[in-house]
PDB file of N, CA and C in Angstrom:
ATOM      1  N   UNK A  23      16.828  10.110   6.491  1.00 69.00           N
ATOM      2  CA  UNK A  23      15.860   9.714   5.401  1.00 69.00           C
ATOM      3  C   UNK A  23      15.378   8.440   5.483  1.00 69.00           C
ATOM      4  N   UNK A  24      14.054   8.514   5.408  1.00 81.00           N
ATOM      5  CA  UNK A  24      13.205   7.202   5.461  1.00 81.00           C
ATOM      6  C   UNK A  24      13.404   6.537   4.004  1.00 81.00           C
ATOM      7  N   UNK A  25      13.623   5.407   3.864  1.00 92.00           N
ATOM      8  CA  UNK A  25      13.609   4.613   2.596  1.00 92.00           C
ATOM      9  C   UNK A  25      12.437   3.679   2.678  1.00 92.00           C
ATOM     10  N   UNK A  26      11.606   3.621   1.614  1.00 95.00           N
ATOM     11  CA  UNK A  26      10.478   2.665   1.455  1.00 95.00           C
ATOM     12  C   UNK A  26      10.443   2.138  -0.018  1.00 95.00           C
ATOM     13  N   UNK A  27      10.845   0.708   0.000  1.00 96.00           N
ATOM     14  CA  UNK A  27      10.837   0.219  -1.222  1.00 96.00           C
ATOM     15  C   UNK A  27       9.795  -0.897  -1.683  1.00 96.00           C
ATOM     16  N   UNK A  28       8.731  -0.379  -2.671  1.00 97.00           N
ATOM     17  CA  UNK A  28       7.706  -1.342  -3.056  1.00 97.00           C
ATOM     18  C   UNK A  28       8.193  -2.288  -3.977  1.00 97.00           C
ATOM     19  N   UNK A  29       7.544  -3.340  -3.810  1.00 98.00           N
ATOM     20  CA  UNK A  29       7.509  -4.444  -4.815  1.00 98.00           C
ATOM     21  C   UNK A  29       6.248  -5.323  -4.871  1.00 98.00           C
ATOM     22  N   UNK A  30       6.295  -6.024  -6.143  1.00 98.00           N
ATOM     23  CA  UNK A  30       4.987  -6.947  -6.305  1.00 98.00           C
ATOM     24  C   UNK A  30       4.067  -6.531  -7.354  1.00 98.00           C
ATOM     25  N   UNK A  31       4.101  -5.325  -7.946  1.00 97.00           N
ATOM     26  CA  UNK A  31       3.386  -4.872  -9.011  1.00 97.00           C
ATOM     27  C   UNK A  31       3.494  -5.633 -10.392  1.00 97.00           C
ATOM     28  N   UNK A  32       2.686  -5.566 -11.062  1.00 97.00           N
ATOM     29  CA  UNK A  32       2.722  -6.238 -12.452  1.00 97.00           C
ATOM     30  C   UNK A  32       1.296  -6.051 -13.144  1.00 97.00           C
ATOM     31  N   UNK A  33       1.043  -7.047 -14.121  1.00 98.00           N
ATOM     32  CA  UNK A  33      -0.003  -7.308 -14.869  1.00 98.00           C
ATOM     33  C   UNK A  33      -0.760  -8.535 -14.361  1.00 98.00           C
ATOM     34  N   UNK A  34      -2.132  -8.177 -14.184  1.00 98.00           N
ATOM     35  CA  UNK A  34      -2.898  -9.474 -13.723  1.00 98.00           C
ATOM     36  C   UNK A  34      -4.198  -9.210 -14.359  1.00 98.00           C
ATOM     37  N   UNK A  35      -4.891 -10.491 -14.455  1.00 98.00           N
ATOM     38  CA  UNK A  35      -6.334 -10.231 -15.124  1.00 98.00           C
ATOM     39  C   UNK A  35      -7.141 -10.109 -14.093  1.00 98.00           C
ATOM     40  N   UNK A  36      -8.463  -9.748 -14.576  1.00 98.00           N
ATOM     41  CA  UNK A  36      -9.470  -9.090 -13.712  1.00 98.00           C
ATOM     42  C   UNK A  36      -9.883 -10.455 -12.867  1.00 98.00           C
ATOM     43  N   UNK A  37     -10.294 -10.343 -11.681  1.00 98.00           N
ATOM     44  CA  UNK A  37     -10.759 -11.554 -11.009  1.00 98.00           C
ATOM     45  C   UNK A  37      -9.310 -12.128 -10.211  1.00 98.00           C
ATOM     46  N   UNK A  38      -8.135 -11.649 -10.583  1.00 98.00           N
ATOM     47  CA  UNK A  38      -6.840 -12.211 -10.016  1.00 98.00           C
ATOM     48  C   UNK A  38      -6.373 -11.748  -8.677  1.00 98.00           C
ATOM     49  N   UNK A  39      -5.300 -12.017  -8.165  1.00 98.00           N
ATOM     50  CA  UNK A  39      -4.732 -11.548  -6.802  1.00 98.00           C
ATOM     51  C   UNK A  39      -3.355 -11.051  -7.221  1.00 98.00           C
ATOM     52  N   UNK A  40      -2.877 -10.418  -6.259  1.00 98.00           N
ATOM     53  CA  UNK A  40      -1.670  -9.877  -6.257  1.00 98.00           C
ATOM     54  C   UNK A  40      -1.151  -9.388  -4.729  1.00 98.00           C
ATOM     55  N   UNK A  41       0.042  -9.515  -4.498  1.00 98.00           N
ATOM     56  CA  UNK A  41       0.279  -9.088  -3.088  1.00 98.00           C
ATOM     57  C   UNK A  41       1.507  -8.084  -3.249  1.00 98.00           C
ATOM     58  N   UNK A  42       1.517  -6.842  -2.636  1.00 98.00           N
ATOM     59  CA  UNK A  42       2.408  -5.874  -2.540  1.00 98.00           C
ATOM     60  C   UNK A  42       2.971  -5.773  -1.365  1.00 98.00           C
ATOM     61  N   UNK A  43       4.362  -5.671  -1.317  1.00 98.00           N
ATOM     62  CA  UNK A  43       5.130  -5.580  -0.331  1.00 98.00           C
ATOM     63  C   UNK A  43       6.014  -4.196  -0.201  1.00 98.00           C
ATOM     64  N   UNK A  44       6.226  -3.542   0.917  1.00 97.00           N
ATOM     65  CA  UNK A  44       7.062  -2.489   1.133  1.00 97.00           C
ATOM     66  C   UNK A  44       8.083  -2.940   2.405  1.00 97.00           C
ATOM     67  N   UNK A  45       9.224  -2.658   1.808  1.00 96.00           N
ATOM     68  CA  UNK A  45      10.419  -2.757   2.971  1.00 96.00           C
ATOM     69  C   UNK A  45      10.925  -1.500   3.287  1.00 96.00           C
ATOM     70  N   UNK A  46      10.841  -1.197   4.664  1.00 94.00           N
ATOM     71  CA  UNK A  46      11.203   0.100   5.233  1.00 94.00           C
ATOM     72  C   UNK A  46      12.661   0.053   5.873  1.00 94.00           C
ATOM     73  N   UNK A  47      13.370   1.028   5.690  1.00 90.00           N
ATOM     74  CA  UNK A  47      14.588   1.116   6.256  1.00 90.00           C
ATOM     75  C   UNK A  47      14.925   2.519   6.983  1.00 90.00           C
ATOM     76  N   UNK A  48      15.798   2.581   7.808  1.00 76.00           N
ATOM     77  CA  UNK A  48      16.253   3.707   8.443  1.00 76.00           C
ATOM     78  C   UNK A  48      15.046   4.221   9.376  1.00 76.00           C
ATOM     79  N   UNK A  49      13.952   3.627   9.686  1.00 81.00           N
ATOM     80  CA  UNK A  49      12.967   4.185  10.642  1.00 81.00           C
ATOM     81  C   UNK A  49      12.884   2.938  11.650  1.00 81.00           C
ATOM     82  N   UNK A  50      12.229   3.545  12.760  1.00 85.00           N
ATOM     83  CA  UNK A  50      11.863   2.576  13.743  1.00 85.00           C
ATOM     84  C   UNK A  50      10.302   2.130  13.274  1.00 85.00           C
ATOM     85  N   UNK A  51      10.402   1.040  12.618  1.00 85.00           N
ATOM     86  CA  UNK A  51       9.163   0.674  11.777  1.00 85.00           C
ATOM     87  C   UNK A  51       7.945   0.571  12.757  1.00 85.00           C
ATOM     88  N   UNK A  52       8.137  -0.062  13.861  1.00 86.00           N
ATOM     89  CA  UNK A  52       6.892  -0.466  14.746  1.00 86.00           C
ATOM     90  C   UNK A  52       6.128   0.693  15.362  1.00 86.00           C
ATOM     91  N   UNK A  53       6.827   1.830  15.200  1.00 87.00           N
ATOM     92  CA  UNK A  53       6.087   2.906  15.851  1.00 87.00           C
ATOM     93  C   UNK A  53       5.503   3.806  14.836  1.00 87.00           C
ATOM     94  N   UNK A  54       5.644   3.620  13.659  1.00 91.00           N
ATOM     95  CA  UNK A  54       4.957   4.362  12.467  1.00 91.00           C
ATOM     96  C   UNK A  54       3.578   3.780  12.053  1.00 91.00           C
ATOM     97  N   UNK A  55       2.821   4.657  11.878  1.00 94.00           N
ATOM     98  CA  UNK A  55       1.449   4.279  11.088  1.00 94.00           C
ATOM     99  C   UNK A  55       1.950   4.049   9.518  1.00 94.00           C
ATOM    100  N   UNK A  56       1.413   3.083   8.790  1.00 96.00           N
ATOM    101  CA  UNK A  56       1.608   2.877   7.574  1.00 96.00           C
ATOM    102  C   UNK A  56       0.279   2.705   6.727  1.00 96.00           C
ATOM    103  N   UNK A  57       0.736   2.871   5.431  1.00 97.00           N
ATOM    104  CA  UNK A  57      -0.304   2.996   4.647  1.00 97.00           C
ATOM    105  C   UNK A  57      -0.088   2.606   3.023  1.00 97.00           C
ATOM    106  N   UNK A  58      -1.150   2.164   2.254  1.00 98.00           N
ATOM    107  CA  UNK A  58      -0.998   2.045   0.769  1.00 98.00           C
ATOM    108  C   UNK A  58      -1.824   3.271   0.039  1.00 98.00           C
ATOM    109  N   UNK A  59      -1.437   3.786  -0.724  1.00 98.00           N
ATOM    110  CA  UNK A  59      -2.233   5.016  -1.704  1.00 98.00           C
ATOM    111  C   UNK A  59      -1.904   4.411  -2.991  1.00 98.00           C
ATOM    112  N   UNK A  60      -2.815   4.944  -3.715  1.00 98.00           N
ATOM    113  CA  UNK A  60      -2.731   4.658  -5.248  1.00 98.00           C
ATOM    114  C   UNK A  60      -3.172   5.862  -6.111  1.00 98.00           C
ATOM    115  N   UNK A  61      -2.624   5.956  -7.229  1.00 98.00           N
ATOM    116  CA  UNK A  61      -2.764   6.932  -8.094  1.00 98.00           C
ATOM    117  C   UNK A  61      -3.082   6.500  -9.508  1.00 98.00           C
ATOM    118  N   UNK A  62      -4.236   6.577 -10.189  1.00 98.00           N
ATOM    119  CA  UNK A  62      -4.326   6.165 -11.481  1.00 98.00           C
ATOM    120  C   UNK A  62      -4.098   7.423 -12.534  1.00 98.00           C
ATOM    121  N   UNK A  63      -3.852   7.059 -13.663  1.00 96.00           N
ATOM    122  CA  UNK A  63      -3.542   8.098 -14.700  1.00 96.00           C
ATOM    123  C   UNK A  63      -4.382   9.118 -14.791  1.00 96.00           C
ATOM    124  N   UNK A  64      -3.947  10.381 -14.554  1.00 96.00           N
ATOM    125  CA  UNK A  64      -4.979  11.493 -14.609  1.00 96.00           C
ATOM    126  C   UNK A  64      -5.826  11.826 -13.490  1.00 96.00           C
ATOM    127  N   UNK A  65      -5.649  11.003 -12.273  1.00 97.00           N
ATOM    128  CA  UNK A  65      -6.332  11.164 -11.086  1.00 97.00           C
ATOM    129  C   UNK A  65      -5.482  11.445  -9.825  1.00 97.00           C
ATOM    130  N   UNK A  66      -6.050  12.032  -8.836  1.00 98.00           N
ATOM    131  CA  UNK A  66      -5.218  12.276  -7.660  1.00 98.00           C
ATOM    132  C   UNK A  66      -4.966  11.116  -6.827  1.00 98.00           C
ATOM    133  N   UNK A  67      -3.922  11.071  -5.949  1.00 98.00           N
ATOM    134  CA  UNK A  67      -3.529  10.112  -5.307  1.00 98.00           C
ATOM    135  C   UNK A  67      -4.776   9.872  -4.357  1.00 98.00           C
ATOM    136  N   UNK A  68      -5.017   8.540  -3.965  1.00 98.00           N
ATOM    137  CA  UNK A  68      -6.152   8.345  -3.144  1.00 98.00           C
ATOM    138  C   UNK A  68      -5.801   7.230  -2.013  1.00 98.00           C
ATOM    139  N   UNK A  69      -6.192   7.358  -0.883  1.00 98.00           N
ATOM    140  CA  UNK A  69      -6.020   6.301   0.120  1.00 98.00           C
ATOM    141  C   UNK A  69      -6.654   4.928  -0.224  1.00 98.00           C
ATOM    142  N   UNK A  70      -5.785   3.860  -0.151  1.00 98.00           N
ATOM    143  CA  UNK A  70      -6.267   2.492   0.010  1.00 98.00           C
ATOM    144  C   UNK A  70      -6.721   1.766   1.131  1.00 98.00           C
ATOM    145  N   UNK A  71      -5.496   1.832   2.087  1.00 98.00           N
ATOM    146  CA  UNK A  71      -5.662   1.212   3.142  1.00 98.00           C
ATOM    147  C   UNK A  71      -4.667   1.830   4.293  1.00 98.00           C
ATOM    148  N   UNK A  72      -4.923   1.810   5.443  1.00 98.00           N
ATOM    149  CA  UNK A  72      -3.900   2.252   6.476  1.00 98.00           C
ATOM    150  C   UNK A  72      -3.800   1.207   7.632  1.00 98.00           C
ATOM    151  N   UNK A  73      -2.697   1.157   8.192  1.00 97.00           N
ATOM    152  CA  UNK A  73      -2.556   0.248   9.653  1.00 97.00           C
ATOM    153  C   UNK A  73      -1.832   1.275  10.544  1.00 97.00           C
ATOM    154  N   UNK A  74      -2.403   1.079  11.874  1.00 96.00           N
ATOM    155  CA  UNK A  74      -1.662   1.801  12.800  1.00 96.00           C
ATOM    156  C   UNK A  74      -0.603   1.199  13.367  1.00 96.00           C
ATOM    157  N   UNK A  75       0.225   1.728  14.281  1.00 94.00           N
ATOM    158  CA  UNK A  75       1.258   0.976  15.020  1.00 94.00           C
ATOM    159  C   UNK A  75       0.904  -0.090  15.581  1.00 94.00           C
ATOM    160  N   UNK A  76      -0.436   0.027  16.280  1.00 94.00           N
ATOM    161  CA  UNK A  76      -1.096  -0.834  17.067  1.00 94.00           C
ATOM    162  C   UNK A  76      -1.847  -1.995  16.199  1.00 94.00           C
ATOM    163  N   UNK A  77      -1.918  -1.809  15.012  1.00 95.00           N
ATOM    164  CA  UNK A  77      -2.505  -2.763  14.074  1.00 95.00           C
ATOM    165  C   UNK A  77      -4.024  -2.669  13.713  1.00 95.00           C
ATOM    166  N   UNK A  78      -4.472  -1.715  14.078  1.00 97.00           N
ATOM    167  CA  UNK A  78      -5.786  -1.138  13.777  1.00 97.00           C
ATOM    168  C   UNK A  78      -5.696  -0.725  12.108  1.00 97.00           C
ATOM    169  N   UNK A  79      -6.809  -1.063  11.428  1.00 98.00           N
ATOM    170  CA  UNK A  79      -6.825  -1.017   9.966  1.00 98.00           C
ATOM    171  C   UNK A  79      -7.954  -0.109   9.503  1.00 98.00           C
ATOM    172  N   UNK A  80      -7.858   0.490   8.385  1.00 98.00           N
ATOM    173  CA  UNK A  80      -8.961   1.389   7.781  1.00 98.00           C
ATOM    174  C   UNK A  80      -8.749   1.269   6.338  1.00 98.00           C
ATOM    175  N   UNK A  81      -9.935   1.019   5.728  1.00 98.00           N
ATOM    176  CA  UNK A  81      -9.835   0.729   4.200  1.00 98.00           C
ATOM    177  C   UNK A  81     -10.952   1.629   3.492  1.00 98.00           C
ATOM    178  N   UNK A  82     -10.492   2.073   2.250  1.00 98.00           N
ATOM    179  CA  UNK A  82     -11.339   2.675   1.361  1.00 98.00           C
ATOM    180  C   UNK A  82     -12.246   1.977   1.064  1.00 98.00           C
ATOM    181  N   UNK A  83     -13.709   2.453   0.977  1.00 97.00           N
ATOM    182  CA  UNK A  83     -14.773   1.562   0.457  1.00 97.00           C
ATOM    183  C   UNK A  83     -14.718   0.891  -0.518  1.00 97.00           C
ATOM    184  N   UNK A  84     -13.829   1.369  -1.592  1.00 96.00           N
ATOM    185  CA  UNK A  84     -13.960   0.564  -2.894  1.00 96.00           C
ATOM    186  C   UNK A  84     -12.771  -0.693  -2.634  1.00 96.00           C
ATOM    187  N   UNK A  85     -12.221  -0.827  -1.626  1.00 95.00           N
ATOM    188  CA  UNK A  85     -11.564  -2.162  -1.469  1.00 95.00           C
ATOM    189  C   UNK A  85     -12.013  -2.839  -0.294  1.00 95.00           C
ATOM    190  N   UNK A  86     -12.904  -2.577   0.242  1.00 93.00           N
ATOM    191  CA  UNK A  86     -13.295  -3.563   1.848  1.00 93.00           C
ATOM    192  C   UNK A  86     -13.824  -4.547   0.947  1.00 93.00           C
ATOM    193  N   UNK A  87     -13.434  -5.662   1.630  1.00 95.00           N
ATOM    194  CA  UNK A  87     -13.607  -7.091   1.400  1.00 95.00           C
ATOM    195  C   UNK A  87     -12.715  -7.834   0.292  1.00 95.00           C
ATOM    196  N   UNK A  88     -11.937  -6.937  -0.396  1.00 98.00           N
ATOM    197  CA  UNK A  88     -11.098  -7.593  -1.296  1.00 98.00           C
ATOM    198  C   UNK A  88      -9.713  -7.364  -0.951  1.00 98.00           C
ATOM    199  N   UNK A  89      -9.327  -6.280  -0.503  1.00 98.00           N
ATOM    200  CA  UNK A  89      -7.898  -6.240  -0.093  1.00 98.00           C
ATOM    201  C   UNK A  89      -7.647  -6.089   1.503  1.00 98.00           C
ATOM    202  N   UNK A  90      -6.519  -6.638   1.708  1.00 98.00           N
ATOM    203  CA  UNK A  90      -5.974  -6.832   3.317  1.00 98.00           C
ATOM    204  C   UNK A  90      -4.729  -6.299   3.492  1.00 98.00           C
ATOM    205  N   UNK A  91      -4.726  -5.236   4.432  1.00 98.00           N
ATOM    206  CA  UNK A  91      -3.278  -4.694   4.782  1.00 98.00           C
ATOM    207  C   UNK A  91      -2.816  -5.336   5.946  1.00 98.00           C
ATOM    208  N   UNK A  92      -1.477  -5.527   6.155  1.00 98.00           N
ATOM    209  CA  UNK A  92      -0.765  -6.089   7.378  1.00 98.00           C
ATOM    210  C   UNK A  92       0.516  -5.536   7.296  1.00 98.00           C
ATOM    211  N   UNK A  93       1.235  -5.981   8.305  1.00 96.00           N
ATOM    212  CA  UNK A  93       2.519  -5.462   8.583  1.00 96.00           C
ATOM    213  C   UNK A  93       3.333  -6.580   9.579  1.00 96.00           C
ATOM    214  N   UNK A  94       4.565  -6.480   9.306  1.00 96.00           N
ATOM    215  CA  UNK A  94       5.581  -7.547   9.966  1.00 96.00           C
ATOM    216  C   UNK A  94       6.481  -6.646  10.383  1.00 96.00           C
ATOM    217  N   UNK A  95       6.374  -6.183  11.884  1.00 94.00           N
ATOM    218  CA  UNK A  95       7.398  -5.503  12.580  1.00 94.00           C
ATOM    219  C   UNK A  95       8.652  -5.941  12.625  1.00 94.00           C
ATOM    220  N   UNK A  96       8.921  -7.251  12.691  1.00 93.00           N
ATOM    221  CA  UNK A  96      10.134  -7.899  12.935  1.00 93.00           C
ATOM    222  C   UNK A  96      11.149  -7.645  11.582  1.00 93.00           C
ATOM    223  N   UNK A  97      10.461  -7.700  10.367  1.00 94.00           N
ATOM    224  CA  UNK A  97      10.984  -7.603   9.191  1.00 94.00           C
ATOM    225  C   UNK A  97      10.813  -6.357   8.524  1.00 94.00           C
ATOM    226  N   UNK A  98      10.328  -5.452   9.304  1.00 94.00           N
ATOM    227  CA  UNK A  98      10.038  -3.907   8.902  1.00 94.00           C
ATOM    228  C   UNK A  98       9.280  -4.054   7.311  1.00 94.00           C
ATOM    229  N   UNK A  99       8.254  -4.713   7.101  1.00 96.00           N
ATOM    230  CA  UNK A  99       7.571  -5.000   5.887  1.00 96.00           C
ATOM    231  C   UNK A  99       6.115  -4.666   6.154  1.00 96.00           C
ATOM    232  N   UNK A 100       5.611  -3.865   5.081  1.00 97.00           N
ATOM    233  CA  UNK A 100       4.319  -3.790   4.948  1.00 97.00           C
ATOM    234  C   UNK A 100       3.694  -4.633   3.788  1.00 97.00           C
ATOM    235  N   UNK A 101       2.496  -5.027   3.851  1.00 98.00           N
ATOM    236  CA  UNK A 101       1.831  -5.811   2.804  1.00 98.00           C
ATOM    237  C   UNK A 101       0.489  -5.429   2.324  1.00 98.00           C
ATOM    238  N   UNK A 102       0.049  -5.596   1.190  1.00 98.00           N
ATOM    239  CA  UNK A 102      -1.160  -5.237   0.614  1.00 98.00           C
ATOM    240  C   UNK A 102      -1.655  -6.666  -0.177  1.00 98.00           C
ATOM    241  N   UNK A 103      -2.547  -7.361   0.466  1.00 98.00           N
ATOM    242  CA  UNK A 103      -3.035  -8.543  -0.218  1.00 98.00           C
ATOM    243  C   UNK A 103      -4.283  -8.015  -1.186  1.00 98.00           C
ATOM    244  N   UNK A 104      -4.112  -8.258  -2.382  1.00 98.00           N
ATOM    245  CA  UNK A 104      -5.088  -7.726  -3.455  1.00 98.00           C
ATOM    246  C   UNK A 104      -5.915  -8.822  -3.984  1.00 98.00           C
ATOM    247  N   UNK A 105      -7.206  -9.004  -3.702  1.00 98.00           N
ATOM    248  CA  UNK A 105      -8.131 -10.051  -4.307  1.00 98.00           C
ATOM    249  C   UNK A 105      -9.120  -9.630  -5.094  1.00 98.00           C
ATOM    250  N   UNK A 106      -9.612 -10.480  -5.999  1.00 98.00           N
ATOM    251  CA  UNK A 106     -10.746  -9.974  -6.903  1.00 98.00           C
ATOM    252  C   UNK A 106     -10.387  -8.510  -7.447  1.00 98.00           C
ATOM    253  N   UNK A 107      -9.391  -8.506  -8.042  1.00 98.00           N
ATOM    254  CA  UNK A 107      -8.954  -7.323  -8.864  1.00 98.00           C
ATOM    255  C   UNK A 107      -9.738  -7.019  -9.852  1.00 98.00           C
ATOM    256  N   UNK A 108     -10.045  -5.594 -10.089  1.00 98.00           N
ATOM    257  CA  UNK A 108     -10.849  -5.031 -11.223  1.00 98.00           C
ATOM    258  C   UNK A 108      -9.977  -4.189 -11.963  1.00 98.00           C
ATOM    259  N   UNK A 109     -10.485  -3.943 -13.276  1.00 97.00           N
ATOM    260  CA  UNK A 109      -9.828  -2.901 -14.148  1.00 97.00           C
ATOM    261  C   UNK A 109      -9.399  -1.538 -13.641  1.00 97.00           C
ATOM    262  N   UNK A 110     -10.629  -1.186 -12.856  1.00 97.00           N
ATOM    263  CA  UNK A 110     -10.488   0.070 -12.219  1.00 97.00           C
ATOM    264  C   UNK A 110      -9.344   0.298 -11.013  1.00 97.00           C
ATOM    265  N   UNK A 111      -8.882  -0.920 -10.578  1.00 98.00           N
ATOM    266  CA  UNK A 111      -7.738  -1.024  -9.540  1.00 98.00           C
ATOM    267  C   UNK A 111      -6.372  -0.660 -10.156  1.00 98.00           C
ATOM    268  N   UNK A 112      -6.494  -0.454 -11.481  1.00 98.00           N
ATOM    269  CA  UNK A 112      -5.115  -0.128 -12.325  1.00 98.00           C
ATOM    270  C   UNK A 112      -4.674   1.098 -11.740  1.00 98.00           C
ATOM    271  N   UNK A 113      -3.253   1.069 -11.364  1.00 98.00           N
ATOM    272  CA  UNK A 113      -2.847   2.423 -10.768  1.00 98.00           C
ATOM    273  C   UNK A 113      -1.464   2.064 -10.243  1.00 98.00           C
ATOM    274  N   UNK A 114      -0.538   3.399  -9.907  1.00 98.00           N
ATOM    275  CA  UNK A 114       0.743   3.067  -9.203  1.00 98.00           C
ATOM    276  C   UNK A 114       0.262   3.004  -7.729  1.00 98.00           C
ATOM    277  N   UNK A 115       0.766   2.054  -7.075  1.00 98.00           N
ATOM    278  CA  UNK A 115       0.560   2.019  -5.568  1.00 98.00           C
ATOM    279  C   UNK A 115       1.824   2.591  -4.922  1.00 98.00           C
ATOM    280  N   UNK A 116       1.546   3.252  -3.903  1.00 98.00           N
ATOM    281  CA  UNK A 116       2.532   3.897  -3.127  1.00 98.00           C
ATOM    282  C   UNK A 116       2.316   3.475  -1.621  1.00 98.00           C
ATOM    283  N   UNK A 117       3.570   3.255  -1.100  1.00 97.00           N
ATOM    284  CA  UNK A 117       3.825   2.779   0.235  1.00 97.00           C
ATOM    285  C   UNK A 117       4.019   4.125   1.074  1.00 97.00           C
ATOM    286  N   UNK A 118       3.270   4.366   2.385  1.00 96.00           N
ATOM    287  CA  UNK A 118       3.407   5.782   3.170  1.00 96.00           C
ATOM    288  C   UNK A 118       3.789   5.234   4.461  1.00 96.00           C
ATOM    289  N   UNK A 119       4.608   5.967   5.079  1.00 95.00           N
ATOM    290  CA  UNK A 119       4.963   5.980   6.628  1.00 95.00           C
ATOM    291  C   UNK A 119       4.628   7.270   7.034  1.00 95.00           C
ATOM    292  N   UNK A 120       3.998   6.983   8.223  1.00 92.00           N
ATOM    293  CA  UNK A 120       3.722   8.483   8.812  1.00 92.00           C
ATOM    294  C   UNK A 120       4.029   8.396  10.284  1.00 92.00           C
ATOM    295  N   UNK A 121       4.759   9.298  10.851  1.00 89.00           N
ATOM    296  CA  UNK A 121       4.866   9.616  12.321  1.00 89.00           C
ATOM    297  C   UNK A 121       4.796  10.924  12.707  1.00 89.00           C
ATOM    298  N   UNK A 122       5.872  11.804  12.316  1.00 87.00           N
ATOM    299  CA  UNK A 122       5.409  13.417  12.540  1.00 87.00           C
ATOM    300  C   UNK A 122       5.390  14.076  11.138  1.00 87.00           C
ATOM    301  N   UNK A 123       5.770  13.092  10.110  1.00 90.00           N
ATOM    302  CA  UNK A 123       5.620  13.691   8.621  1.00 90.00           C
ATOM    303  C   UNK A 123       5.572  12.278   7.773  1.00 90.00           C
ATOM    304  N   UNK A 124       5.114  12.537   6.601  1.00 93.00           N
ATOM    305  CA  UNK A 124       4.850  11.670   5.739  1.00 93.00           C
ATOM    306  C   UNK A 124       6.085  11.255   4.804  1.00 93.00           C
ATOM    307  N   UNK A 125       6.367   9.959   4.530  1.00 94.00           N
ATOM    308  CA  UNK A 125       7.324   9.610   3.668  1.00 94.00           C
ATOM    309  C   UNK A 125       6.810   8.487   2.713  1.00 94.00           C
ATOM    310  N   UNK A 126       7.310   8.671   1.564  1.00 96.00           N
ATOM    311  CA  UNK A 126       6.733   7.854   0.380  1.00 96.00           C
ATOM    312  C   UNK A 126       7.778   6.969  -0.350  1.00 96.00           C
ATOM    313  N   UNK A 127       7.356   5.735  -0.773  1.00 96.00           N
ATOM    314  CA  UNK A 127       8.098   5.064  -1.639  1.00 96.00           C
ATOM    315  C   UNK A 127       7.965   5.596  -3.141  1.00 96.00           C
ATOM    316  N   UNK A 128       8.795   4.937  -4.104  1.00 97.00           N
ATOM    317  CA  UNK A 128       8.683   5.085  -5.526  1.00 97.00           C
ATOM    318  C   UNK A 128       7.480   4.764  -6.064  1.00 97.00           C
ATOM    319  N   UNK A 129       6.686   3.774  -5.617  1.00 97.00           N
ATOM    320  CA  UNK A 129       5.558   3.302  -6.275  1.00 97.00           C
ATOM    321  C   UNK A 129       5.759   2.199  -7.153  1.00 97.00           C
ATOM    322  N   UNK A 130       4.872   1.350  -7.285  1.00 98.00           N
ATOM    323  CA  UNK A 130       4.851   0.072  -8.065  1.00 98.00           C
ATOM    324  C   UNK A 130       3.557   0.005  -8.878  1.00 98.00           C
ATOM    325  N   UNK A 131       3.720  -0.329 -10.162  1.00 98.00           N
ATOM    326  CA  UNK A 131       2.459  -0.213 -11.052  1.00 98.00           C
ATOM    327  C   UNK A 131       1.711  -1.626 -10.962  1.00 98.00           C
ATOM    328  N   UNK A 132       0.570  -1.401 -10.719  1.00 98.00           N
ATOM    329  CA  UNK A 132      -0.450  -2.612 -11.082  1.00 98.00           C
ATOM    330  C   UNK A 132      -1.366  -2.283 -12.116  1.00 98.00           C
ATOM    331  N   UNK A 133      -1.385  -3.200 -13.009  1.00 98.00           N
ATOM    332  CA  UNK A 133      -2.103  -3.020 -14.101  1.00 98.00           C
ATOM    333  C   UNK A 133      -3.066  -4.377 -14.118  1.00 98.00           C
ATOM    334  N   UNK A 134      -4.548  -4.040 -14.340  1.00 98.00           N
ATOM    335  CA  UNK A 134      -5.445  -5.097 -14.299  1.00 98.00           C
ATOM    336  C   UNK A 134      -6.102  -5.184 -15.488  1.00 98.00           C
ATOM    337  N   UNK A 135      -6.032  -6.324 -16.333  1.00 97.00           N
ATOM    338  CA  UNK A 135      -6.533  -6.401 -17.596  1.00 97.00           C
ATOM    339  C   UNK A 135      -8.111  -6.958 -17.457  1.00 97.00           C
ATOM    340  N   UNK A 136      -8.922  -6.588 -18.582  1.00 93.00           N
ATOM    341  CA  UNK A 136     -10.210  -7.050 -18.310  1.00 93.00           C
ATOM    342  C   UNK A 136     -10.358  -8.401 -19.244  1.00 93.00           C
TER     343      UNK A 136
END
């Protein structure tokens, strides 16, 4: 059973920054592709950013230039640095691990006030 635990969410003012973390256990972290998704109230879950096992990154258009995904394979941790936050970034952010199947964390709420 893959265990993913997110942290770092909270309330932040528009224009501010926040860093999310996701600690993974019970997996061989460095061979998994990892990602951050988000789900706003009443909307479907959507991709924010992904990073391959080799470090290649992909970003949704709406976060390009503002968010940075990174991984620390020594400490089995995934990060999402979020800058220039907007109220529309308000959502529950989920960590994802993918090898032959998807595993998800419980999510962490990010609320951006205007």
